[in-house]
Amino acid sequence: MFDSNSNHKLGVPIGALCLIALVGVACKLSPLTGTKMNMFEGANAQDGAARIKTKVGNDTPKVSRMEIHEDRLEIVVQDPNKPKNFDKYTYQKGAVKGPEPVEALVLGNQEFTADKSRLFDLSEVNLAAVPETCRKAAERAQIEQGKCETISIDWESASNTRTKAENEKKQADERADLQRQMKSGKVEDPMTRMRRQFGDLAVTWRIWIKGPRATKYFWADPKGNLSDHQ
């Protein structure tokens, strides 16, 4: 049998164990309770995208563009229930904010709603590569105290992510094609050629490395592989 002194003595370690357990639970829940997170570290960007996907309510959300900042991840997606609409979702401190309405681009009489815009699948982007891509870009930048400031993921000229050899081959092929056209007397309309060049786009990362004295940016493909010709 335990006397009252024994019960009192046991109460101390039991209380301490309860406190430790509560601290452990709090640590596990910290991403959900406003703890500051660096989106360029670990799996934070990847986890944020997964939470946004859940909030959108679609396993394959169609994305217009993305931005990763140190303290947040922003994704503009097509509303799966209203395909003309763009919505922005923000993941910050372990929580998802959105949807926030986003205006469609208007050029003259043409309105580029989501259903008329170029979109990509969220699954195309390897966000697990963010920490390593940032590290490699910072090494290449050679900027004093340089670190990742922003990663924007959008449609850019495909030449930015092709290899140097691939770009040189494409340019040589285009010159040869133009020479054939000139010899045949059937030269392609310049506007048609220009539209084709402007339409040569690819999903591309632009990684901004910033230090107190300089800023540089680098290109990478959807998987986070840095371009070899910068």
PDB file of C-alpha atoms in Angstrom:
ATOM      1  CA  MET A   1       0.000   0.000   0.000  1.00  0.00           C
ATOM      2  CA  PHE A   2       1.130   3.550  -0.724  1.00  0.00           C
ATOM      3  CA  ASP A   3       0.992   6.226   1.924  1.00  0.00           C
ATOM      4  CA  SER A   4       0.223   9.866   1.253  1.00  0.00           C
ATOM      5  CA  ASN A   5       3.930  10.687   0.980  1.00  0.00           C
ATOM      6  CA  SER A   6       4.371   8.051  -1.724  1.00  0.00           C
ATOM      7  CA  ASN A   7       1.473   9.506  -3.712  1.00  0.00           C
ATOM      8  CA  HIS A   8       2.984  12.945  -3.420  1.00  0.00           C
ATOM      9  CA  LYS A   9       6.365  11.681  -4.601  1.00  0.00           C
ATOM     10  CA  LEU A  10       4.786   9.892  -7.576  1.00  0.00           C
ATOM     11  CA  GLY A  11       2.867  13.022  -8.512  1.00  0.00           C
ATOM     12  CA  VAL A  12       6.050  14.868  -9.473  1.00  0.00           C
ATOM     13  CA  PRO A  13       7.331  12.508 -12.189  1.00  0.00           C
ATOM     14  CA  ILE A  14       3.824  11.898 -13.553  1.00  0.00           C
ATOM     15  CA  GLY A  15       3.287  15.648 -13.873  1.00  0.00           C
ATOM     16  CA  ALA A  16       6.665  16.028 -15.546  1.00  0.00           C
ATOM     17  CA  LEU A  17       5.813  13.245 -17.991  1.00  0.00           C
ATOM     18  CA  CYS A  18       2.530  14.953 -18.850  1.00  0.00           C
ATOM     19  CA  LEU A  19       4.361  18.217 -19.458  1.00  0.00           C
ATOM     20  CA  ILE A  20       6.886  16.505 -21.726  1.00  0.00           C
ATOM     21  CA  ALA A  21       4.064  14.835 -23.646  1.00  0.00           C
ATOM     22  CA  LEU A  22       2.290  18.169 -24.133  1.00  0.00           C
ATOM     23  CA  VAL A  23       5.502  19.798 -25.351  1.00  0.00           C
ATOM     24  CA  GLY A  24       5.986  16.949 -27.824  1.00  0.00           C
ATOM     25  CA  VAL A  25       2.473  17.348 -29.200  1.00  0.00           C
ATOM     26  CA  ALA A  26       2.978  21.119 -29.479  1.00  0.00           C
ATOM     27  CA  CYS A  27       6.185  20.572 -31.454  1.00  0.00           C
ATOM     28  CA  LYS A  28       4.441  18.243 -33.863  1.00  0.00           C
ATOM     29  CA  LEU A  29       1.614  20.717 -34.350  1.00  0.00           C
ATOM     30  CA  SER A  30       3.874  23.777 -34.629  1.00  0.00           C
ATOM     31  CA  PRO A  31       3.592  24.012 -38.456  1.00  0.00           C
ATOM     32  CA  LEU A  32      -0.160  24.344 -37.941  1.00  0.00           C
ATOM     33  CA  THR A  33      -0.006  27.006 -35.266  1.00  0.00           C
ATOM     34  CA  GLY A  34       1.777  29.948 -36.870  1.00  0.00           C
ATOM     35  CA  THR A  35       5.440  28.930 -36.533  1.00  0.00           C
ATOM     36  CA  LYS A  36       7.734  30.763 -38.966  1.00  0.00           C
ATOM     37  CA  MET A  37       8.989  28.459 -41.726  1.00  0.00           C
ATOM     38  CA  ASN A  38      11.742  28.873 -44.325  1.00  0.00           C
ATOM     39  CA  MET A  39      10.245  27.708 -47.621  1.00  0.00           C
ATOM     40  CA  PHE A  40      13.709  27.147 -49.116  1.00  0.00           C
ATOM     41  CA  GLU A  41      14.559  24.514 -46.507  1.00  0.00           C
ATOM     42  CA  GLY A  42      13.598  20.850 -46.127  1.00  0.00           C
ATOM     43  CA  ALA A  43      10.240  19.777 -47.534  1.00  0.00           C
ATOM     44  CA  ASN A  44       8.413  23.001 -46.633  1.00  0.00           C
ATOM     45  CA  ALA A  45       7.631  24.058 -50.220  1.00  0.00           C
ATOM     46  CA  GLN A  46       6.573  20.520 -51.108  1.00  0.00           C
ATOM     47  CA  ASP A  47       4.343  20.253 -48.040  1.00  0.00           C
ATOM     48  CA  GLY A  48       2.831  23.665 -48.742  1.00  0.00           C
ATOM     49  CA  ALA A  49       1.905  22.680 -52.293  1.00  0.00           C
ATOM     50  CA  ALA A  50       0.265  19.497 -50.989  1.00  0.00           C
ATOM     51  CA  ARG A  51      -1.823  21.517 -48.519  1.00  0.00           C
ATOM     52  CA  ILE A  52      -2.848  23.967 -51.243  1.00  0.00           C
ATOM     53  CA  LYS A  53      -3.839  21.072 -53.494  1.00  0.00           C
ATOM     54  CA  THR A  54      -6.077  19.762 -50.714  1.00  0.00           C
ATOM     55  CA  LYS A  55      -7.637  23.218 -50.263  1.00  0.00           C
ATOM     56  CA  VAL A  56      -8.290  23.502 -54.017  1.00  0.00           C
ATOM     57  CA  GLY A  57     -10.036  20.138 -53.853  1.00  0.00           C
ATOM     58  CA  ASN A  58      -8.425  18.748 -56.997  1.00  0.00           C
ATOM     59  CA  ASP A  59      -5.703  16.092 -57.289  1.00  0.00           C
ATOM     60  CA  THR A  60      -4.346  17.659 -60.496  1.00  0.00           C
ATOM     61  CA  PRO A  61      -4.736  21.453 -60.179  1.00  0.00           C
ATOM     62  CA  LYS A  62      -3.916  23.502 -63.266  1.00  0.00           C
ATOM     63  CA  VAL A  63      -1.402  26.216 -62.440  1.00  0.00           C
ATOM     64  CA  SER A  64      -0.808  29.583 -64.097  1.00  0.00           C
ATOM     65  CA  ARG A  65       2.262  30.578 -62.055  1.00  0.00           C
ATOM     66  CA  MET A  66       3.958  30.097 -58.698  1.00  0.00           C
ATOM     67  CA  GLU A  67       6.239  32.089 -56.426  1.00  0.00           C
ATOM     68  CA  ILE A  68       8.317  30.835 -53.522  1.00  0.00           C
ATOM     69  CA  HIS A  69       9.545  33.358 -50.966  1.00  0.00           C
ATOM     70  CA  GLU A  70      11.437  32.633 -47.759  1.00  0.00           C
ATOM     71  CA  ASP A  71       8.250  32.995 -45.682  1.00  0.00           C
ATOM     72  CA  ARG A  72       5.521  31.818 -48.061  1.00  0.00           C
ATOM     73  CA  LEU A  73       4.461  29.889 -51.163  1.00  0.00           C
ATOM     74  CA  GLU A  74       1.954  31.437 -53.600  1.00  0.00           C
ATOM     75  CA  ILE A  75       0.196  29.501 -56.370  1.00  0.00           C
ATOM     76  CA  VAL A  76      -2.283  30.875 -58.925  1.00  0.00           C
ATOM     77  CA  VAL A  77      -4.554  28.099 -60.152  1.00  0.00           C
ATOM     78  CA  GLN A  78      -7.570  27.605 -62.370  1.00  0.00           C
ATOM     79  CA  ASP A  79     -10.768  27.207 -60.353  1.00  0.00           C
ATOM     80  CA  PRO A  80     -11.797  23.584 -61.055  1.00  0.00           C
ATOM     81  CA  ASN A  81     -15.469  24.515 -60.605  1.00  0.00           C
ATOM     82  CA  LYS A  82     -15.357  27.743 -62.655  1.00  0.00           C
ATOM     83  CA  PRO A  83     -12.737  27.142 -65.383  1.00  0.00           C
ATOM     84  CA  LYS A  84     -12.661  30.794 -66.497  1.00  0.00           C
ATOM     85  CA  ASN A  85     -11.455  31.979 -63.089  1.00  0.00           C
ATOM     86  CA  PHE A  86      -7.987  32.317 -61.583  1.00  0.00           C
ATOM     87  CA  ASP A  87      -7.553  32.007 -57.801  1.00  0.00           C
ATOM     88  CA  LYS A  88      -4.488  32.568 -55.648  1.00  0.00           C
ATOM     89  CA  TYR A  89      -3.621  30.394 -52.658  1.00  0.00           C
ATOM     90  CA  THR A  90      -0.913  31.278 -50.144  1.00  0.00           C
ATOM     91  CA  TYR A  91       0.801  28.865 -47.752  1.00  0.00           C
ATOM     92  CA  GLN A  92       2.419  30.666 -44.827  1.00  0.00           C
ATOM     93  CA  LYS A  93       3.268  29.632 -41.259  1.00  0.00           C
ATOM     94  CA  GLY A  94       1.721  26.221 -41.802  1.00  0.00           C
ATOM     95  CA  ALA A  95      -1.684  27.535 -42.934  1.00  0.00           C
ATOM     96  CA  VAL A  96      -3.334  27.989 -46.329  1.00  0.00           C
ATOM     97  CA  LYS A  97      -5.018  31.267 -47.219  1.00  0.00           C
ATOM     98  CA  GLY A  98      -7.387  31.497 -50.194  1.00  0.00           C
ATOM     99  CA  PRO A  99      -8.901  31.362 -52.646  1.00  0.00           C
ATOM    100  CA  GLU A 100      -8.322  35.010 -53.539  1.00  0.00           C
ATOM    101  CA  PRO A 101      -9.657  36.159 -56.937  1.00  0.00           C
ATOM    102  CA  VAL A 102      -7.049  37.089 -59.554  1.00  0.00           C
ATOM    103  CA  GLU A 103      -7.764  39.351 -62.523  1.00  0.00           C
ATOM    104  CA  ALA A 104      -7.348  37.908 -66.002  1.00  0.00           C
ATOM    105  CA  LEU A 105      -4.897  39.577 -68.395  1.00  0.00           C
ATOM    106  CA  VAL A 106      -6.614  41.835 -70.952  1.00  0.00           C
ATOM    107  CA  LEU A 107      -4.913  42.889 -74.209  1.00  0.00           C
ATOM    108  CA  GLY A 108      -7.103  45.083 -76.350  1.00  0.00           C
ATOM    109  CA  ASN A 109     -10.382  43.234 -76.802  1.00  0.00           C
ATOM    110  CA  GLN A 110      -8.856  39.893 -75.824  1.00  0.00           C
ATOM    111  CA  GLU A 111      -9.374  38.655 -72.266  1.00  0.00           C
ATOM    112  CA  PHE A 112      -7.097  35.789 -71.294  1.00  0.00           C
ATOM    113  CA  THR A 113      -9.282  33.989 -68.780  1.00  0.00           C
ATOM    114  CA  ALA A 114      -8.013  30.755 -67.232  1.00  0.00           C
ATOM    115  CA  ASP A 115      -9.735  28.592 -69.851  1.00  0.00           C
ATOM    116  CA  LYS A 116      -7.884  30.534 -72.606  1.00  0.00           C
ATOM    117  CA  SER A 117      -4.476  30.598 -70.923  1.00  0.00           C
ATOM    118  CA  ARG A 118      -1.474  28.315 -70.966  1.00  0.00           C
ATOM    119  CA  LEU A 119      -1.487  26.216 -67.782  1.00  0.00           C
ATOM    120  CA  PHE A 120       0.639  23.428 -66.339  1.00  0.00           C
ATOM    121  CA  ASP A 121       0.068  20.598 -63.867  1.00  0.00           C
ATOM    122  CA  LEU A 122       1.331  21.155 -60.328  1.00  0.00           C
ATOM    123  CA  SER A 123       2.812  17.637 -60.466  1.00  0.00           C
ATOM    124  CA  GLU A 124       5.225  18.772 -63.224  1.00  0.00           C
ATOM    125  CA  VAL A 125       7.196  20.855 -60.708  1.00  0.00           C
ATOM    126  CA  ASN A 126       9.647  19.033 -58.440  1.00  0.00           C
ATOM    127  CA  LEU A 127       9.425  21.165 -55.305  1.00  0.00           C
ATOM    128  CA  ALA A 128      11.491  18.597 -53.406  1.00  0.00           C
ATOM    129  CA  ALA A 129      14.485  19.999 -55.322  1.00  0.00           C
ATOM    130  CA  VAL A 130      14.079  23.540 -53.933  1.00  0.00           C
ATOM    131  CA  PRO A 131      16.783  23.364 -51.189  1.00  0.00           C
ATOM    132  CA  GLU A 132      19.397  21.779 -53.479  1.00  0.00           C
ATOM    133  CA  THR A 133      18.619  24.086 -56.413  1.00  0.00           C
ATOM    134  CA  CYS A 134      18.950  27.116 -54.127  1.00  0.00           C
ATOM    135  CA  ARG A 135      22.271  25.821 -52.820  1.00  0.00           C
ATOM    136  CA  LYS A 136      23.675  25.267 -56.325  1.00  0.00           C
ATOM    137  CA  ALA A 137      22.440  28.652 -57.567  1.00  0.00           C
ATOM    138  CA  ALA A 138      24.027  30.406 -54.579  1.00  0.00           C
ATOM    139  CA  GLU A 139      27.326  28.602 -55.239  1.00  0.00           C
ATOM    140  CA  ARG A 140      27.247  29.625 -58.886  1.00  0.00           C
ATOM    141  CA  ALA A 141      26.319  33.234 -58.073  1.00  0.00           C
ATOM    142  CA  GLN A 142      29.458  33.797 -55.971  1.00  0.00           C
ATOM    143  CA  ILE A 143      27.761  36.710 -54.184  1.00  0.00           C
ATOM    144  CA  GLU A 144      28.882  37.759 -50.725  1.00  0.00           C
ATOM    145  CA  GLN A 145      26.302  36.396 -48.247  1.00  0.00           C
ATOM    146  CA  GLY A 146      24.114  35.510 -51.219  1.00  0.00           C
ATOM    147  CA  LYS A 147      21.042  33.408 -50.569  1.00  0.00           C
ATOM    148  CA  CYS A 148      17.793  32.476 -52.273  1.00  0.00           C
ATOM    149  CA  GLU A 149      15.341  35.381 -52.197  1.00  0.00           C
ATOM    150  CA  THR A 150      12.624  34.279 -54.646  1.00  0.00           C
ATOM    151  CA  ILE A 151      11.841  31.445 -57.023  1.00  0.00           C
ATOM    152  CA  SER A 152       9.255  32.256 -59.690  1.00  0.00           C
ATOM    153  CA  ILE A 153       7.835  29.409 -61.765  1.00  0.00           C
ATOM    154  CA  ASP A 154       6.130  30.502 -64.957  1.00  0.00           C
ATOM    155  CA  TRP A 155       6.125  30.164 -68.734  1.00  0.00           C
ATOM    156  CA  GLU A 156       9.380  31.531 -70.185  1.00  0.00           C
ATOM    157  CA  SER A 157      11.309  31.143 -73.433  1.00  0.00           C
ATOM    158  CA  ALA A 158      12.279  27.490 -73.827  1.00  0.00           C
ATOM    159  CA  SER A 159      15.794  28.627 -74.776  1.00  0.00           C
ATOM    160  CA  ASN A 160      16.415  29.405 -71.102  1.00  0.00           C
ATOM    161  CA  THR A 161      16.219  25.749 -70.098  1.00  0.00           C
ATOM    162  CA  ARG A 162      17.580  24.039 -73.202  1.00  0.00           C
ATOM    163  CA  THR A 163      21.259  23.182 -73.129  1.00  0.00           C
ATOM    164  CA  LYS A 164      23.756  25.388 -74.944  1.00  0.00           C
ATOM    165  CA  ALA A 165      24.221  22.669 -77.579  1.00  0.00           C
ATOM    166  CA  GLU A 166      20.462  22.347 -78.087  1.00  0.00           C
ATOM    167  CA  ASN A 167      20.081  26.105 -78.565  1.00  0.00           C
ATOM    168  CA  GLU A 168      22.948  26.230 -81.062  1.00  0.00           C
ATOM    169  CA  LYS A 169      21.450  23.348 -83.050  1.00  0.00           C
ATOM    170  CA  LYS A 170      18.016  24.986 -83.090  1.00  0.00           C
ATOM    171  CA  GLN A 171      19.465  28.282 -84.322  1.00  0.00           C
ATOM    172  CA  ALA A 172      21.454  26.483 -87.034  1.00  0.00           C
ATOM    173  CA  ASP A 173      18.323  24.603 -88.152  1.00  0.00           C
ATOM    174  CA  GLU A 174      16.344  27.849 -88.329  1.00  0.00           C
ATOM    175  CA  ARG A 175      19.049  29.530 -90.421  1.00  0.00           C
ATOM    176  CA  ALA A 176      19.205  26.562 -92.766  1.00  0.00           C
ATOM    177  CA  ASP A 177      15.413  26.543 -93.103  1.00  0.00           C
ATOM    178  CA  LEU A 178      15.364  30.264 -93.919  1.00  0.00           C
ATOM    179  CA  GLN A 179      18.046  29.772 -96.586  1.00  0.00           C
ATOM    180  CA  ARG A 180      15.984  26.970 -98.173  1.00  0.00           C
ATOM    181  CA  GLN A 181      12.948  29.240 -98.215  1.00  0.00           C
ATOM    182  CA  MET A 182      14.916  32.051 -99.875  1.00  0.00           C
ATOM    183  CA  LYS A 183      16.254  29.710-102.541  1.00  0.00           C
ATOM    184  CA  SER A 184      12.756  28.415-103.285  1.00  0.00           C
ATOM    185  CA  GLY A 185      11.331  31.942-103.374  1.00  0.00           C
ATOM    186  CA  LYS A 186       8.725  31.055-100.753  1.00  0.00           C
ATOM    187  CA  VAL A 187       9.806  32.900 -97.644  1.00  0.00           C
ATOM    188  CA  GLU A 188       7.632  32.505 -94.552  1.00  0.00           C
ATOM    189  CA  ASP A 189       5.736  35.580 -93.415  1.00  0.00           C
ATOM    190  CA  PRO A 190       7.885  37.345 -90.753  1.00  0.00           C
ATOM    191  CA  MET A 191       4.902  37.719 -88.416  1.00  0.00           C
ATOM    192  CA  THR A 192       4.234  33.981 -88.582  1.00  0.00           C
ATOM    193  CA  ARG A 193       7.866  33.263 -87.760  1.00  0.00           C
ATOM    194  CA  MET A 194       7.778  35.755 -84.886  1.00  0.00           C
ATOM    195  CA  ARG A 195       4.598  34.233 -83.431  1.00  0.00           C
ATOM    196  CA  ARG A 196       6.200  30.783 -83.550  1.00  0.00           C
ATOM    197  CA  GLN A 197       9.286  32.066 -81.718  1.00  0.00           C
ATOM    198  CA  PHE A 198       7.220  33.805 -79.042  1.00  0.00           C
ATOM    199  CA  GLY A 199       5.174  30.627 -78.659  1.00  0.00           C
ATOM    200  CA  ASP A 200       8.277  28.540 -77.921  1.00  0.00           C
ATOM    201  CA  LEU A 201       7.724  28.470 -74.160  1.00  0.00           C
ATOM    202  CA  ALA A 202       8.439  26.069 -71.309  1.00  0.00           C
ATOM    203  CA  VAL A 203       7.675  25.904 -67.603  1.00  0.00           C
ATOM    204  CA  THR A 204      10.744  27.518 -66.056  1.00  0.00           C
ATOM    205  CA  TRP A 205      12.156  28.397 -62.651  1.00  0.00           C
ATOM    206  CA  ARG A 206      13.849  31.769 -62.193  1.00  0.00           C
ATOM    207  CA  ILE A 207      15.940  31.651 -59.019  1.00  0.00           C
ATOM    208  CA  TRP A 208      16.932  35.000 -57.538  1.00  0.00           C
ATOM    209  CA  ILE A 209      20.074  35.007 -55.381  1.00  0.00           C
ATOM    210  CA  LYS A 210      20.487  38.189 -53.343  1.00  0.00           C
ATOM    211  CA  GLY A 211      23.214  39.509 -51.093  1.00  0.00           C
ATOM    212  CA  PRO A 212      23.865  42.915 -49.528  1.00  0.00           C
ATOM    213  CA  ARG A 213      26.001  43.972 -52.519  1.00  0.00           C
ATOM    214  CA  ALA A 214      24.517  42.240 -55.568  1.00  0.00           C
ATOM    215  CA  THR A 215      21.634  40.205 -57.003  1.00  0.00           C
ATOM    216  CA  LYS A 216      21.755  37.561 -59.749  1.00  0.00           C
ATOM    217  CA  TYR A 217      19.194  35.175 -61.196  1.00  0.00           C
ATOM    218  CA  PHE A 218      19.433  31.735 -62.777  1.00  0.00           C
ATOM    219  CA  TRP A 219      17.130  29.552 -64.867  1.00  0.00           C
ATOM    220  CA  ALA A 220      16.134  25.958 -64.139  1.00  0.00           C
ATOM    221  CA  ASP A 221      13.769  23.433 -65.702  1.00  0.00           C
ATOM    222  CA  PRO A 222      10.607  22.157 -63.908  1.00  0.00           C
ATOM    223  CA  LYS A 223      12.671  19.562 -62.065  1.00  0.00           C
ATOM    224  CA  GLY A 224      15.029  22.198 -60.637  1.00  0.00           C
ATOM    225  CA  ASN A 225      18.007  21.465 -62.934  1.00  0.00           C
ATOM    226  CA  LEU A 226      19.994  24.677 -63.476  1.00  0.00           C
ATOM    227  CA  SER A 227      20.635  25.851 -67.037  1.00  0.00           C
ATOM    228  CA  ASP A 228      24.154  25.101 -68.259  1.00  0.00           C
ATOM    229  CA  HIS A 229      24.693  28.315 -70.240  1.00  0.00           C
ATOM    230  CA  GLN A 230      24.555  31.123 -67.650  1.00  0.00           C
TER     231      GLN A 230
END
